[in-house]
Amino acid sequence: MPTGVTVNALAGGGLERREHALLPPRPGGALLAVERANICGSDVHVWRGGHPTLHDCVLGHEFVGRIVRTDGSPMVDARGEPLSEGDRLVCTYFRVCGTCVMCVLGRTHLCEHAYDSWAHSSLRRPHFRGAFASHYQMHPEQIRVKIPPGMPGELAALANCAVAQGLAVVDAIRPDLVDGPCLVIGAGALGLATVAGGSAMATWDVYDRVPARRRIAARFPNARPLHEVPPPAGTLGGVYDVVVVAAGSAESFVTALEQVRPGGQIIMMGIINTRPTDTVSFTPGVLTRKGVTVTSVIRYHQRHLIAAVDLLSGPTPLREIPLAEFTLDDIDDALAAAERHESGRVSLVPHPDKGGR
Ligand SMILES: [Zn+2]
Ligand SMILES: [Zn+2]
């Protein structure tokens, strides 16, 4: 039986490459060849042991793949378009079961079985549970969208999770609150996807301490990169209608609380670590007295993945995000580069001999 490789994050830290058999896909699923997988900030958190549920898993979740095998039954994408062997697609890194309490309530982003595929060791069948691998076993409950012919993998790979997640943030903004500029904390792909998706809604100040990231943000027409946020105007001050936390540090929440105007909205997205050390000190009374709405955005709806592919198909400044490319063999260097924030996105190309495919 043919085999492929996975790159696994181990519970105690570190990485391990494993070779596994390429099993036939389960009914309704598909075996994909990974064309390109990006390193998302949360992959770095998993690698560093900061994720609450992912330990000993196959790293990687932001990717584009090509179907190499189905079970032979008809398969469609989220738009209802037929899918067959050879088609390229993006799929959610999480599952949507459709039958749990959250799914029945329409809150599919909170499906109780979201991580039932990803959060297991590759030693358990069907092995290929993450995208830092030669192949990927797509579960039938993962939402998938076909990639239009000719769309470069560099763009397609951004759809899940960065761009779909950014569009979910834009969807969560209360439009009645937006009058002046809004603030994004963190100019990584999540922050920039929010700016691109929310271009019709507001102008965006984009705060990031990393100069390379500010230079990328400067290419977005509706963005103003900031090296420093404005000094807080007293305990109950703040000027921004909406502050989106797209950075991973716990301190970003305090900055958001200082910068949001009374009656404004904070959207939490980037802070995902739940270790006991990932705490921060703030005065809850400020939250009350400013009348701030805090909205958390975790994962997204299938309409956001469809919209992400559509957004990336047109003229968008997201095309300006530079990519650094590595092979799977250079995974350590790639993760280190992603952690240093030197490039807009760091990509792994498992099959470079096939032009990525
Ligand atoms: Zn991600
Ligand atoms: Zn569910």
XYZ file of C-alpha atoms and ligand atoms in Angstrom:
359
model
C 0.000 0.000 0.000
C 1.372 3.487 -0.824
C 2.428 5.669 2.076
C 2.730 9.355 2.921
C 4.207 11.419 5.749
C 2.789 13.523 8.562
C 4.508 16.081 10.806
C 3.273 15.661 14.347
C 3.391 18.057 17.274
C 4.148 15.992 20.370
C 2.479 16.503 23.740
C 5.769 17.288 25.489
C 6.932 19.665 22.750
C 8.903 18.963 19.593
C 8.009 17.478 16.237
C 8.020 13.966 14.832
C 7.753 12.854 11.211
C 5.798 9.658 10.691
C 5.126 7.506 7.659
C 1.652 6.049 7.316
C -0.351 4.026 4.818
C -2.654 5.989 2.512
C -5.933 4.273 3.371
C -9.033 4.447 1.180
C -11.241 7.375 2.286
C -14.293 6.670 4.411
C -17.715 6.919 2.692
C -18.388 10.547 1.790
C -14.801 11.568 2.526
C -11.813 12.026 0.247
C -8.073 11.506 0.261
C -6.351 14.752 -0.716
C -2.792 15.517 -1.774
C -1.717 18.640 0.114
C -0.745 21.246 -2.477
C 0.256 23.973 -0.029
C -0.196 24.484 3.711
C 0.376 27.793 5.485
C 1.617 28.227 9.025
C -1.091 30.046 10.955
C -0.379 31.686 14.311
C -2.342 28.967 16.061
C -0.044 26.284 14.586
C 2.819 28.037 16.359
C 0.787 27.961 19.591
C 0.166 24.213 19.158
C 3.869 23.651 18.417
C 4.753 25.549 21.597
C 2.208 23.530 23.609
C -0.232 26.401 24.164
C -3.397 24.899 22.681
C -6.078 23.719 25.130
C -7.092 20.554 23.266
C -4.484 19.736 20.634
C -1.622 17.584 21.911
C 0.062 14.914 19.799
C -1.711 15.911 16.625
C -0.731 16.418 13.010
C 0.106 20.112 12.758
C -1.397 22.328 10.098
C -4.891 23.428 9.140
C -4.657 26.241 6.556
C -4.240 24.580 3.180
C -5.374 23.787 -0.325
C -5.474 20.218 -1.593
C -6.347 18.100 -4.594
C -8.626 15.067 -4.497
C -6.646 11.932 -5.312
C -9.237 9.393 -4.226
C -12.917 9.268 -3.286
C -15.067 6.311 -2.291
C -16.752 6.535 -5.689
C -20.027 8.024 -4.476
C -21.134 11.470 -5.725
C -19.671 14.365 -3.730
C -20.562 18.060 -3.771
C -19.053 21.171 -2.232
C -20.773 23.796 -0.057
C -22.202 25.481 -3.171
C -23.616 22.157 -4.410
C -21.028 21.863 -7.189
C -19.914 18.308 -7.977
C -16.453 17.252 -6.845
C -14.373 14.472 -8.344
C -10.812 13.189 -8.419
C -8.382 15.841 -9.633
C -10.436 18.780 -8.315
C -8.730 21.265 -6.004
C -10.519 22.396 -2.872
C -10.241 24.118 0.473
C -11.983 22.660 3.514
C -12.628 23.729 7.079
C -10.138 22.386 9.601
C -13.107 21.527 11.812
C -16.111 19.283 11.443
C -19.768 20.290 11.480
C -21.811 17.241 12.516
C -25.220 18.808 11.900
C -26.865 16.922 14.771
C -25.362 18.138 18.071
C -27.139 20.798 20.150
C -25.023 23.644 18.757
C -25.445 22.541 15.142
C -29.214 22.168 15.568
C -29.305 25.721 16.966
C -27.533 26.889 13.803
C -24.332 27.665 15.719
C -22.308 25.286 13.583
C -19.035 27.054 14.452
C -19.453 25.660 17.975
C -20.144 22.062 16.886
C -19.362 19.724 19.776
C -17.489 17.456 17.375
C -15.423 20.196 15.709
C -12.061 18.625 16.585
C -13.041 14.955 16.541
C -10.783 14.382 13.533
C -7.908 16.749 14.236
C -7.396 16.224 17.963
C -6.036 12.687 17.707
C -2.626 11.224 17.114
C -1.694 10.214 13.584
C -1.063 6.755 15.034
C -4.831 6.368 14.944
C -6.438 5.690 11.569
C -6.884 7.281 9.081
C -3.593 8.942 10.128
C -3.697 12.054 7.906
C -5.487 14.446 10.274
C -3.571 17.675 9.703
C -2.185 19.632 6.770
C 1.566 19.549 7.481
C 1.685 16.279 5.634
C 1.903 14.873 2.143
C -1.798 13.964 2.242
C -4.993 14.727 4.140
C -8.014 12.558 4.871
C -11.021 14.857 4.563
C -13.934 13.755 6.750
C -17.446 13.962 5.236
C -18.403 16.495 7.944
C -15.745 18.999 6.852
C -17.164 21.844 4.763
C -15.391 22.088 1.433
C -15.359 24.585 -1.445
C -14.026 23.860 -4.920
C -11.236 26.147 -6.119
C -11.853 27.862 -9.469
C -9.515 26.675 -12.256
C -6.343 28.717 -12.486
C -6.538 30.184 -8.987
C -2.982 30.134 -7.599
C -2.425 27.903 -4.584
C -0.798 30.860 -2.818
C -4.186 32.585 -2.729
C -6.405 29.538 -2.309
C -4.520 28.379 0.777
C -5.441 31.600 2.592
C -9.190 30.892 2.424
C -9.301 28.521 5.414
C -8.625 29.695 8.008
C -7.339 33.284 7.691
C -9.733 34.867 5.221
C -12.873 32.964 6.254
C -12.078 33.838 9.875
C -11.588 37.505 9.013
C -14.933 37.533 7.209
C -16.590 35.967 10.258
C -15.217 38.886 12.292
C -16.639 41.404 9.833
C -19.968 39.582 10.099
C -19.843 39.951 13.892
C -19.314 43.730 13.835
C -22.388 45.687 14.882
C -22.785 48.046 11.910
C -24.878 50.486 13.979
C -21.760 51.214 16.052
C -19.430 52.062 13.188
C -19.084 55.750 12.472
C -15.361 56.546 12.665
C -12.220 54.455 12.255
C -11.907 50.988 13.741
C -8.780 49.352 15.136
C -7.214 45.974 14.432
C -4.554 44.787 16.869
C -2.200 42.497 14.940
C -1.315 42.753 11.236
C -0.996 39.029 10.573
C -3.163 37.329 7.975
C -6.193 37.292 10.318
C -5.973 41.020 10.933
C -5.396 41.827 7.271
C -8.273 39.568 6.208
C -10.517 41.550 8.556
C -9.330 44.804 6.973
C -9.876 43.453 3.442
C -13.297 42.002 4.249
C -14.363 45.121 6.146
C -13.162 47.639 3.573
C -16.676 48.814 2.720
C -17.540 49.223 6.383
C -14.752 51.341 7.844
C -11.231 52.621 7.602
C -8.914 50.633 9.806
C -6.002 51.578 11.999
C -3.748 48.517 12.158
C -1.517 48.294 15.215
C 1.514 46.026 15.095
C 4.961 46.372 16.643
C 6.659 44.398 13.849
C 7.850 46.764 11.069
C 7.602 44.101 8.314
C 3.940 43.560 9.152
C 3.193 47.274 9.120
C 4.765 47.513 5.665
C 2.371 44.823 4.410
C -0.604 46.572 6.041
C 0.408 49.792 4.264
C -0.438 48.092 0.939
C -4.095 47.917 1.971
C -5.883 51.055 0.722
C -8.251 51.357 3.694
C -5.588 50.703 6.361
C -3.353 53.018 8.379
C -0.495 51.135 10.056
C 0.303 52.216 13.616
C 3.529 51.670 15.529
C 1.864 52.889 18.733
C -1.768 53.153 19.752
C -3.014 56.564 20.918
C -2.373 57.210 24.633
C -5.491 56.238 26.610
C -7.569 59.324 27.393
C -8.356 58.580 31.039
C -9.870 55.456 32.540
C -13.086 55.678 30.551
C -11.660 57.137 27.323
C -10.961 55.522 23.969
C -11.776 56.546 20.416
C -12.434 53.431 18.358
C -15.954 52.218 17.614
C -14.735 48.645 17.160
C -11.451 47.048 18.232
C -10.602 43.642 16.748
C -8.065 41.596 18.708
C -6.236 39.662 15.985
C -3.010 39.256 17.981
C -2.281 36.303 20.233
C -0.964 37.971 23.384
C -3.247 38.259 26.411
C -2.157 41.906 26.854
C -3.941 42.727 23.602
C -7.248 42.540 25.469
C -6.143 45.287 27.864
C -5.089 47.436 24.909
C -8.477 46.836 23.306
C -10.293 47.851 26.485
C -8.249 51.072 26.659
C -8.785 51.948 23.012
C -12.469 51.150 22.495
C -14.793 54.117 22.933
C -17.638 54.049 25.449
C -20.465 52.015 23.925
C -18.117 50.395 21.420
C -17.377 46.758 20.620
C -14.358 44.518 21.208
C -14.086 41.433 19.004
C -11.939 38.639 20.394
C -10.332 36.339 17.845
C -6.547 36.081 18.129
C -6.116 35.117 21.785
C -6.594 31.352 21.923
C -4.176 30.184 24.609
C -5.785 28.973 27.826
C -2.741 28.089 29.906
C -2.859 29.306 33.525
C 0.015 31.637 32.635
C -1.929 33.287 29.807
C -3.613 35.737 32.164
C -3.805 39.481 32.321
C -4.958 42.028 34.870
C -7.714 44.540 34.113
C -10.443 46.410 35.959
C -13.829 44.804 35.191
C -15.619 47.997 36.251
C -14.136 49.763 33.220
C -15.871 47.230 31.000
C -19.163 47.903 32.786
C -18.870 51.679 32.887
C -17.831 51.991 29.255
C -20.786 49.833 28.227
C -18.561 47.808 25.940
C -19.856 44.789 24.014
C -17.362 41.920 23.880
C -17.969 39.465 21.032
C -15.932 36.278 20.626
C -15.388 34.812 17.184
C -14.166 31.231 17.076
C -14.234 29.230 13.844
C -16.822 30.274 11.237
C -19.885 29.398 9.141
C -19.779 27.759 5.722
C -20.924 31.012 4.096
C -17.639 32.570 5.240
C -15.561 29.930 3.439
C -17.563 30.446 0.242
C -17.164 34.224 0.585
C -13.431 33.805 1.245
C -12.904 31.929 -2.030
C -14.961 34.583 -3.844
C -12.969 37.418 -2.252
C -9.658 35.788 -3.185
C -10.901 35.258 -6.764
C -11.171 39.005 -7.366
C -8.843 41.985 -7.085
C -8.005 42.169 -3.387
C -5.052 43.548 -1.438
C -4.803 40.092 0.149
C -2.820 39.227 -2.984
C -0.129 41.523 -1.575
C 0.612 39.284 1.414
C 4.113 37.911 0.742
C 4.794 34.211 1.206
C 7.971 32.432 2.253
C 8.136 28.840 0.980
C 9.615 25.774 2.649
C 9.456 22.033 2.045
C 8.151 19.629 4.686
C 11.757 18.631 5.421
C 12.438 22.192 6.568
C 9.491 22.353 8.959
C 11.603 23.501 11.930
C 13.000 26.441 9.968
C 9.526 27.225 8.663
C 7.949 27.322 12.136
C 10.803 29.457 13.443
C 10.324 31.884 10.542
C 6.589 32.055 11.245
C 7.255 32.773 14.899
C 9.585 35.649 13.965
C 6.827 37.217 11.804
C 9.356 37.920 9.052
C 6.924 37.238 6.237
C 3.212 37.703 5.731
C 2.634 33.948 5.602
C 4.990 30.986 5.703
C 4.012 28.167 3.338
C 4.916 24.495 3.239
C 4.895 22.842 -0.175
C 5.010 19.050 0.302
C 5.286 18.116 -3.387
C 7.525 20.835 -4.894
C 8.487 18.513 -7.772
C 4.892 18.699 -9.017
C 4.711 22.484 -8.915
C 3.039 22.104 -5.548
C 0.418 19.708 -6.912
Zn -5.579 29.256 11.508
Zn -22.354 19.514 15.632
